[in-house]
mmCIF file of C-alpha atoms in Angstrom:
data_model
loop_
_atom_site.group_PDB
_atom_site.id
_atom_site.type_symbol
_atom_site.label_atom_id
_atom_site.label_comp_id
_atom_site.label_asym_id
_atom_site.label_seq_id
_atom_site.Cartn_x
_atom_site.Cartn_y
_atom_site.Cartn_z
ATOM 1 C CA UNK A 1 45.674 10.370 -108.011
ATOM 2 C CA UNK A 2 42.671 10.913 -105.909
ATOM 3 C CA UNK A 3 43.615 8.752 -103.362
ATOM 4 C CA UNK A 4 47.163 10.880 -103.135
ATOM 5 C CA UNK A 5 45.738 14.189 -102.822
ATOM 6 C CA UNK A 6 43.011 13.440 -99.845
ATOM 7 C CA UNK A 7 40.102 12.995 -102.468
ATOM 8 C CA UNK A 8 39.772 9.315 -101.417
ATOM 9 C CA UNK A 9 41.332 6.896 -98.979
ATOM 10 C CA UNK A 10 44.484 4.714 -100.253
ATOM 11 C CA UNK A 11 42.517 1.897 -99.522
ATOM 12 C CA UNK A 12 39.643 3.068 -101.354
ATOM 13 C CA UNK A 13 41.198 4.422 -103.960
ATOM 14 C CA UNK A 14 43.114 0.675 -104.515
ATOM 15 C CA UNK A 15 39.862 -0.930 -104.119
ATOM 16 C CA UNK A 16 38.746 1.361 -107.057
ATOM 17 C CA UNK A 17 41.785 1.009 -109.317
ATOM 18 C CA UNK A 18 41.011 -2.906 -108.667
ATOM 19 C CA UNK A 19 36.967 -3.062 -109.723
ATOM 20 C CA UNK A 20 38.431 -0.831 -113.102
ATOM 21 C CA UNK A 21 41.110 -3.274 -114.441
ATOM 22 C CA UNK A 22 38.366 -6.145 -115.519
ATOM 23 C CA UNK A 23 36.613 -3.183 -117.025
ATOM 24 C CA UNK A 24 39.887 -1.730 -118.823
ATOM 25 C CA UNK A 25 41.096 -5.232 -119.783
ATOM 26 C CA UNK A 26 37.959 -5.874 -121.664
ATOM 27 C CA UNK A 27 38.254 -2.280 -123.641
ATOM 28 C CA UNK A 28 41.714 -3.431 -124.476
ATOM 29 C CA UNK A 29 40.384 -7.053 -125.841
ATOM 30 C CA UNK A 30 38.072 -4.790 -127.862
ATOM 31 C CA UNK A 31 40.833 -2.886 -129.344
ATOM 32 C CA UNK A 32 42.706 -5.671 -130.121
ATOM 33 C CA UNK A 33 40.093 -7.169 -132.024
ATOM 34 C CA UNK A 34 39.580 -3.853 -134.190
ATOM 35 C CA UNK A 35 43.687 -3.973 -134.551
ATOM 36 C CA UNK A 36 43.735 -7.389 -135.888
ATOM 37 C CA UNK A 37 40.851 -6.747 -138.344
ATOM 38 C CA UNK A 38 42.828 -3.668 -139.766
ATOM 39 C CA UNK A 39 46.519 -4.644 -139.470
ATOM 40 C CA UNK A 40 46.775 -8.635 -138.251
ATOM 41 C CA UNK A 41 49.288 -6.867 -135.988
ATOM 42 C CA UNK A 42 47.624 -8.958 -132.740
ATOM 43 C CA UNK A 43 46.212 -12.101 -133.316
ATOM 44 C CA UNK A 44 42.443 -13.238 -132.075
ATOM 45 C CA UNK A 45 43.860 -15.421 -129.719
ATOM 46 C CA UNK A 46 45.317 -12.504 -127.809
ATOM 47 C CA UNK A 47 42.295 -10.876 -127.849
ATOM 48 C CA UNK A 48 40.450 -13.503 -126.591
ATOM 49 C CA UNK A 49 42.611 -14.199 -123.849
ATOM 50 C CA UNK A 50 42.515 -10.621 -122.063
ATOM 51 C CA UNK A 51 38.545 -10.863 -122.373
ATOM 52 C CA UNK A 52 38.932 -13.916 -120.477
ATOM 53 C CA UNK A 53 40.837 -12.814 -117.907
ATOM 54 C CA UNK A 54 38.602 -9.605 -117.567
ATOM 55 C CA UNK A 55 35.617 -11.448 -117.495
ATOM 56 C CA UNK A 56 37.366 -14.604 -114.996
ATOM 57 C CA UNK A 57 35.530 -17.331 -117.287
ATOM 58 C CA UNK A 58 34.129 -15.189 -120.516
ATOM 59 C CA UNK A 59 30.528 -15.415 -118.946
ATOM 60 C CA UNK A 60 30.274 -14.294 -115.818
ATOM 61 C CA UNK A 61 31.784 -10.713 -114.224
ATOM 62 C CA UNK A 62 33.420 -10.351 -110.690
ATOM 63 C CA UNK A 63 30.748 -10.571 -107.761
ATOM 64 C CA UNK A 64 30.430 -8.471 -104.510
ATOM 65 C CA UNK A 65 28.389 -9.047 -101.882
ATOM 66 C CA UNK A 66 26.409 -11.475 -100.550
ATOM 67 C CA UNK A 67 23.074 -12.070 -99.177
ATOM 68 C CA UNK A 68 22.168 -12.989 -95.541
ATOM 69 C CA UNK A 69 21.485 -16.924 -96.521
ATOM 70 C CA UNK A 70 24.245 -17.517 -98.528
ATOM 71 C CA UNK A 71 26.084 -16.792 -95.426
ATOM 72 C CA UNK A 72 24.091 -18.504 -92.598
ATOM 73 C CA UNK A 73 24.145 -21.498 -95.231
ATOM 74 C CA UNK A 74 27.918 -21.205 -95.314
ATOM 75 C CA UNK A 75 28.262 -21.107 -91.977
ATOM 76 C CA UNK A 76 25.834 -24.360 -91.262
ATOM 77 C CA UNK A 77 27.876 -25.823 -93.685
ATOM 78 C CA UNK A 78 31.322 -25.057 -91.701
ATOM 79 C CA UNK A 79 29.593 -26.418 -88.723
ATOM 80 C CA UNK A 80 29.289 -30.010 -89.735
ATOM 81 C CA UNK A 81 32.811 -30.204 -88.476
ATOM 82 C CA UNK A 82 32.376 -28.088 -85.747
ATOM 83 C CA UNK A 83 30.110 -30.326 -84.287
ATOM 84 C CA UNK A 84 32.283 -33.732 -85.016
ATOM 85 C CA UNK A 85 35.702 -32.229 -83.837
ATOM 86 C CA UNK A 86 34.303 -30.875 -80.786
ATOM 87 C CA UNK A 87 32.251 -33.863 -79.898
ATOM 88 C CA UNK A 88 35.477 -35.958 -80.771
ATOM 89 C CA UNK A 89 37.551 -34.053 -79.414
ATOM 90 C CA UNK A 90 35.915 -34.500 -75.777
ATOM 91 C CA UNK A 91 34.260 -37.655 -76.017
ATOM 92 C CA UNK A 92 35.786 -40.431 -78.767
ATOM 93 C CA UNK A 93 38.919 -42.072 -76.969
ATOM 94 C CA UNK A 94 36.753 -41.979 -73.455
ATOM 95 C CA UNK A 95 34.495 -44.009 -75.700
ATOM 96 C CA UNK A 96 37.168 -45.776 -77.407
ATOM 97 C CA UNK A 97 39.025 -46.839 -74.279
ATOM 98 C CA UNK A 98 35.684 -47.381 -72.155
ATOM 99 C CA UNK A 99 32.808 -48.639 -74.396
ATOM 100 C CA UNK A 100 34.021 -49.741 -77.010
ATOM 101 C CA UNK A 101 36.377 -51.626 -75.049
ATOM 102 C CA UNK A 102 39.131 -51.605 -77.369
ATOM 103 C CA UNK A 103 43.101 -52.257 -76.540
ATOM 104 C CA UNK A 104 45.007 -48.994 -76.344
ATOM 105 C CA UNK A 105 47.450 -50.012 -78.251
ATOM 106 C CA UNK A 106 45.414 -50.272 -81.096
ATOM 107 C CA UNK A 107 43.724 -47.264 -80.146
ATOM 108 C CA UNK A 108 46.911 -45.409 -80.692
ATOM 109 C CA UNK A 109 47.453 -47.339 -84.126
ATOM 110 C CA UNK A 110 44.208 -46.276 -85.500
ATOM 111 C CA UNK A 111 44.656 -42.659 -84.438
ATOM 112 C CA UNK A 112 48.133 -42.063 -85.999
ATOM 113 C CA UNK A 113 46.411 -44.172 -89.059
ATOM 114 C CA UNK A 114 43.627 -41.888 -89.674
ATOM 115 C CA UNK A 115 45.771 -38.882 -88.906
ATOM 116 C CA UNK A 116 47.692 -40.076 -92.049
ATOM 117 C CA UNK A 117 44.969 -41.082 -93.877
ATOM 118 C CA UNK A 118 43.141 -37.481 -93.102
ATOM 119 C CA UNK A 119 46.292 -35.916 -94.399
ATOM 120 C CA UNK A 120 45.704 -37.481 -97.546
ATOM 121 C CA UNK A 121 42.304 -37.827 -98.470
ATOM 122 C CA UNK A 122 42.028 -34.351 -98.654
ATOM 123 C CA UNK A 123 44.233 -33.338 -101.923
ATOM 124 C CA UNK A 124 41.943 -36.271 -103.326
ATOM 125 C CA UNK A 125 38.659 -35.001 -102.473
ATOM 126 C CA UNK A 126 40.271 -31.073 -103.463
ATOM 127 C CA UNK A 127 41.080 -32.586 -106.879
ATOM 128 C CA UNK A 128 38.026 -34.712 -107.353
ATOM 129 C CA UNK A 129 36.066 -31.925 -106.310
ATOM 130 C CA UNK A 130 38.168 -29.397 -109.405
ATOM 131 C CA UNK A 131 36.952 -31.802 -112.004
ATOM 132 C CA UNK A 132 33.345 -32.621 -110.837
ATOM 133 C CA UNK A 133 31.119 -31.202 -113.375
ATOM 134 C CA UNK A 134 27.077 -31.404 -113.500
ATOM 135 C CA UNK A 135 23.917 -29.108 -113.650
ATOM 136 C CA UNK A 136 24.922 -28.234 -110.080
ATOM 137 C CA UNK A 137 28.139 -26.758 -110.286
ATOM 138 C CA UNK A 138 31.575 -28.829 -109.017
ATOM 139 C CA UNK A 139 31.075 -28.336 -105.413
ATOM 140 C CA UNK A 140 27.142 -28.493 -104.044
ATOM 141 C CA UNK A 141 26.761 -32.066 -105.322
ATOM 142 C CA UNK A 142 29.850 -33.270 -103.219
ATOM 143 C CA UNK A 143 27.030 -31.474 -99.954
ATOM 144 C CA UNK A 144 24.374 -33.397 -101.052
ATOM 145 C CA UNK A 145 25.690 -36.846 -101.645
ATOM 146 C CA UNK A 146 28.164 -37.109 -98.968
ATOM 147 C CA UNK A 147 25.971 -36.126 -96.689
ATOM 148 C CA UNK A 148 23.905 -39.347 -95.653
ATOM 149 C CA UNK A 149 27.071 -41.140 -96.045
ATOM 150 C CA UNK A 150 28.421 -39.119 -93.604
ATOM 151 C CA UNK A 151 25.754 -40.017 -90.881
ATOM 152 C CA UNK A 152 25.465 -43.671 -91.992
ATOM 153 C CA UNK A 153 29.563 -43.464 -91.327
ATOM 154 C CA UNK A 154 29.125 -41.210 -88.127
ATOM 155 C CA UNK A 155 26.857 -43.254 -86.495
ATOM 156 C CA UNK A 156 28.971 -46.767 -87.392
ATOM 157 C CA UNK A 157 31.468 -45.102 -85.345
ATOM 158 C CA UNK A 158 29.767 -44.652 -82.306
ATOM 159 C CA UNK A 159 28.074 -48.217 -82.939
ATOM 160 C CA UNK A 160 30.227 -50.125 -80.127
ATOM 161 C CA UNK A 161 30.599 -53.820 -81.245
ATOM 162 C CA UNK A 162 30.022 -56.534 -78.574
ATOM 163 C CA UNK A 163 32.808 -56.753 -75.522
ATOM 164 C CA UNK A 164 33.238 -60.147 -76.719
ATOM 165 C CA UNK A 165 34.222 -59.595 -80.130
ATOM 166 C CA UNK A 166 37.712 -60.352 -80.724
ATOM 167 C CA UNK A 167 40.075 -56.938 -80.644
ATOM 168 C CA UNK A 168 41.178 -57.593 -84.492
ATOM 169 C CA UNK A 169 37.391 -56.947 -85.685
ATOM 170 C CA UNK A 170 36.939 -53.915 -83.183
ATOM 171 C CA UNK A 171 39.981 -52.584 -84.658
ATOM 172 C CA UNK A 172 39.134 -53.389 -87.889
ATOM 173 C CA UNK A 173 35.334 -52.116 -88.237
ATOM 174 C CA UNK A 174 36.073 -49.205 -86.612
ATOM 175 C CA UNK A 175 39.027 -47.505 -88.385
ATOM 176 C CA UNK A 176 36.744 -48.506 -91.108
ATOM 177 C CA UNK A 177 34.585 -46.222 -89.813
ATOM 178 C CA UNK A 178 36.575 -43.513 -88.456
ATOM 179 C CA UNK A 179 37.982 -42.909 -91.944
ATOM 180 C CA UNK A 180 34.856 -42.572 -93.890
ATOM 181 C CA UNK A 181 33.831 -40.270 -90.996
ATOM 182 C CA UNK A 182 36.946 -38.409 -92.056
ATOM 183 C CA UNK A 183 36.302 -38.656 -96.067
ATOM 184 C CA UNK A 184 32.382 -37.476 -95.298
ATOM 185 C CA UNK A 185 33.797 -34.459 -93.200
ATOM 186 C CA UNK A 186 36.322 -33.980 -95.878
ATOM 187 C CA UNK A 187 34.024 -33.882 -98.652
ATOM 188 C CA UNK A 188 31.725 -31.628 -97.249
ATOM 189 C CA UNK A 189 34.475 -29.120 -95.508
ATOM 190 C CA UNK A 190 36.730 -28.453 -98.869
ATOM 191 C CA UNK A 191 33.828 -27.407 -100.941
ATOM 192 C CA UNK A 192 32.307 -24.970 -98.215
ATOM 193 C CA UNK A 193 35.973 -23.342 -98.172
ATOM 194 C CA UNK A 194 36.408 -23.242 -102.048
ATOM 195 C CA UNK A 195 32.655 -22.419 -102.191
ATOM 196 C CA UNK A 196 33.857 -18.742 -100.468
ATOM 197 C CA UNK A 197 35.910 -17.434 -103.407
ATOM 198 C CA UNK A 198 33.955 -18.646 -105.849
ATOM 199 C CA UNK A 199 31.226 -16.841 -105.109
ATOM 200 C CA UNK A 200 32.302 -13.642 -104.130
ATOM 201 C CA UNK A 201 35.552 -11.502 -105.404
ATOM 202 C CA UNK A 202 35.659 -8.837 -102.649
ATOM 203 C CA UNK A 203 38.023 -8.892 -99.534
ATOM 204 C CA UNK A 204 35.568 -7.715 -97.359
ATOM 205 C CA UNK A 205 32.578 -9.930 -97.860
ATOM 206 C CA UNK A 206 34.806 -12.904 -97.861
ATOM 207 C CA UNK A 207 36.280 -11.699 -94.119
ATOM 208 C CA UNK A 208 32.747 -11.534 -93.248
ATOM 209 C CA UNK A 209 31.370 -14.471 -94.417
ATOM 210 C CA UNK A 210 34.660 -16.384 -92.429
ATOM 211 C CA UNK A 211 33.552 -14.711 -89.408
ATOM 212 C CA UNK A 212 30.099 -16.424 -89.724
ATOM 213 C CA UNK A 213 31.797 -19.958 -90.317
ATOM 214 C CA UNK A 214 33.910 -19.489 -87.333
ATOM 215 C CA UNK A 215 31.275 -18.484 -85.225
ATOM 216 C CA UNK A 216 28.888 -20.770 -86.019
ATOM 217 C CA UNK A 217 31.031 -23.535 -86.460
ATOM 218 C CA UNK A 218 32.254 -23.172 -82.761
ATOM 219 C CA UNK A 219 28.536 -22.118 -81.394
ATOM 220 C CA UNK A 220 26.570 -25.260 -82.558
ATOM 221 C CA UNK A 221 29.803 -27.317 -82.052
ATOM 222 C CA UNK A 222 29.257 -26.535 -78.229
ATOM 223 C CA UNK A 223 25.601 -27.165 -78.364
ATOM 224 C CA UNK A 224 26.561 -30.898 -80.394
ATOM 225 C CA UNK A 225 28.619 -31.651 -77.820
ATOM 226 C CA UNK A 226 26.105 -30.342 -74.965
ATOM 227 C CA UNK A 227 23.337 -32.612 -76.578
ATOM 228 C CA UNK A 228 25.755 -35.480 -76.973
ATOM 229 C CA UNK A 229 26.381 -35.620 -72.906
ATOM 230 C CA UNK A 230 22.885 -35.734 -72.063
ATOM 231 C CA UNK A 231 21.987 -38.457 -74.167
ATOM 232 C CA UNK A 232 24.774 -40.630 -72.815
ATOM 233 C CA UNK A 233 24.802 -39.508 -69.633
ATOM 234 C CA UNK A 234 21.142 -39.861 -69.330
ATOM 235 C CA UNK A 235 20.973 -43.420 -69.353
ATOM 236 C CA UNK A 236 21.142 -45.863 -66.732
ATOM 237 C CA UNK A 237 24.312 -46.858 -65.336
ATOM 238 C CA UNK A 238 26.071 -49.910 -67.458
ATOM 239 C CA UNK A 239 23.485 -48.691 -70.479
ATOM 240 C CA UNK A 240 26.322 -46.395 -71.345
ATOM 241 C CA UNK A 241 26.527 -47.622 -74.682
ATOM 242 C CA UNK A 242 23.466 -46.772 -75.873
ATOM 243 C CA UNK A 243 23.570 -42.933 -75.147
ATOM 244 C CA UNK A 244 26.049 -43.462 -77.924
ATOM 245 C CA UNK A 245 24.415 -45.198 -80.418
ATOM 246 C CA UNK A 246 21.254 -42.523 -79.934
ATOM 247 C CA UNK A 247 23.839 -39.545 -79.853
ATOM 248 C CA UNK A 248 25.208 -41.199 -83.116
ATOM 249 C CA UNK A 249 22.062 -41.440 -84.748
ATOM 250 C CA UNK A 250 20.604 -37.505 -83.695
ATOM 251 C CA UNK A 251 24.146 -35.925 -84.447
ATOM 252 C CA UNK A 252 24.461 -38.074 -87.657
ATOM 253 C CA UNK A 253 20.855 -36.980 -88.516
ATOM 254 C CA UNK A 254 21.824 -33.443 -87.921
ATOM 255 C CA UNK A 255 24.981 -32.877 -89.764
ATOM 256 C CA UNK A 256 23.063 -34.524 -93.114
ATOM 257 C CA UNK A 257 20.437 -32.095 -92.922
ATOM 258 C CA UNK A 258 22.446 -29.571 -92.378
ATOM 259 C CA UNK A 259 24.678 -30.280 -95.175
ATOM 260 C CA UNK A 260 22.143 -30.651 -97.175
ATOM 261 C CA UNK A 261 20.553 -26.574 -96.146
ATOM 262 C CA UNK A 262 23.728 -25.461 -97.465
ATOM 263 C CA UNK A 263 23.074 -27.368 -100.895
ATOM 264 C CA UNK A 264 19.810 -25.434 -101.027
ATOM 265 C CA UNK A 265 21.166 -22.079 -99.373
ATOM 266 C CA UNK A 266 23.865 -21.615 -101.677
ATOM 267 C CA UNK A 267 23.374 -21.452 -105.748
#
């Protein structure tokens, strides 16, 4: 009514009318409770079940905002991938094609392969993820231990076999590779973006913690990619190969430790 008459803004007003209903529902658990005692007109169960929904899981209530470092950790945690899709993006079938010296057929195999394997590893890790439970929640243990098997993986990838290895193993060792690439970026993206909602309930703070995701994401994506050129293109000519393997190795380093800030940012 406020809201109508100019005392507050609609928005306001349905923000309000929002934060009161866990409130309300809970008073009307309570009453059905007292009900049941005097009549058994409403059983427990009913009860119980409007608590729970007032309450989201009986224990804790709805939570606003958030402090600077959960957000900075959210947003280091969005930037893992930042940094492998924009290095990717520029650099892997250059590397592919070049270094790694492998047929482009097969290159074109393994990328429509790992697109469909990408596709469906991550409903896996989403459910996996739903039904993890331990002394850290469902989601931070998913940053901690996928994280050095990320960099292990991420580095394999940019490990360029022999030229004289036969095409089969290139192909072979590194979709191997490329896919638990994807599964370590997998299992560290889906529980930074289900992280979001579970910790806070209001519209606002989850638009701004987005915003830092984004913008990190995409700012120390650019700077990956930045260092990534200068260690490859820093070494000698024909030595190619080795700017990899080192940019491998420091980027691999990087998104681990940075995976693993988030686990400690965020509790």
């Amino acid at each position: 009514q406020e809201a109508l008459h100019g005392g507050v803004s609609p928005v306001a007003g349905e923000r309000g009318r929002r934060r009161c209903l866990p409130a309300m529902a809970f008073v009307v658990g309570q009453s059905l409770r007292s009900a049941d005692r005097a009549s058994n007109d409403f059983p427990q169960e009913v009860a119980a079940v409007v608590e729970a929904a007032a309450l989201g899981d009986g224990s804790k209530e709805l939570k606003g905002r958030l402090s600077l470092r959960v957000k900075v950790a959210l947003g280091l945690g969005e930037s893992v991938q930042g940094m492998y899709i924009t290095i990717a993006g520029y650099y892997l079938n250059s590397f592919f094609l070049e270094t790694a010296c492998i047929d482009p057929v097969l290159v074109g195999i393994m990328q429509a392969t790992q697109g469909v394997f990408d596709a469906i590893n991550d409903p896996i890790i989403g459910s996996l993820s739903d039904r993890t439970r331990t002394r850290w929640g469902r989601r931070r243990p998913w940053l901690l231990f996928a994280a050095p098997v990320l960099a292990a993986a991420y580095f394999g990838l940019w490990n360029a076999l022999p030229a004289s290895a036969p095409q089969g193993v290139k192909f072979a060792y590194t979709l191997c590779m490329y896919s638990a690439v994807s599964m370590g970026i997998t299992s560290i993206q889906v529980q930074v973006g289900a992280l979001v909602p579970e910790l806070t309930d209001d519209y606002d703070e989850r638009t701004t913690v987005s915003a830092w995701r984004v913008g990190m994401m995409a700012t120390l994506g650019l700077c990956a990619a930045v260092v990534h050129n200068f260690l490859v293109t820093s070494q000698p000519v024909g030595e190619e190969a080795w700017g990899y393997r080192i940019s491998g190795a420091v980027v691999g380093v990087v998104m681990m430790l940075t995976a693993w800030t988030t686990f400690a940012g965020v509790k």
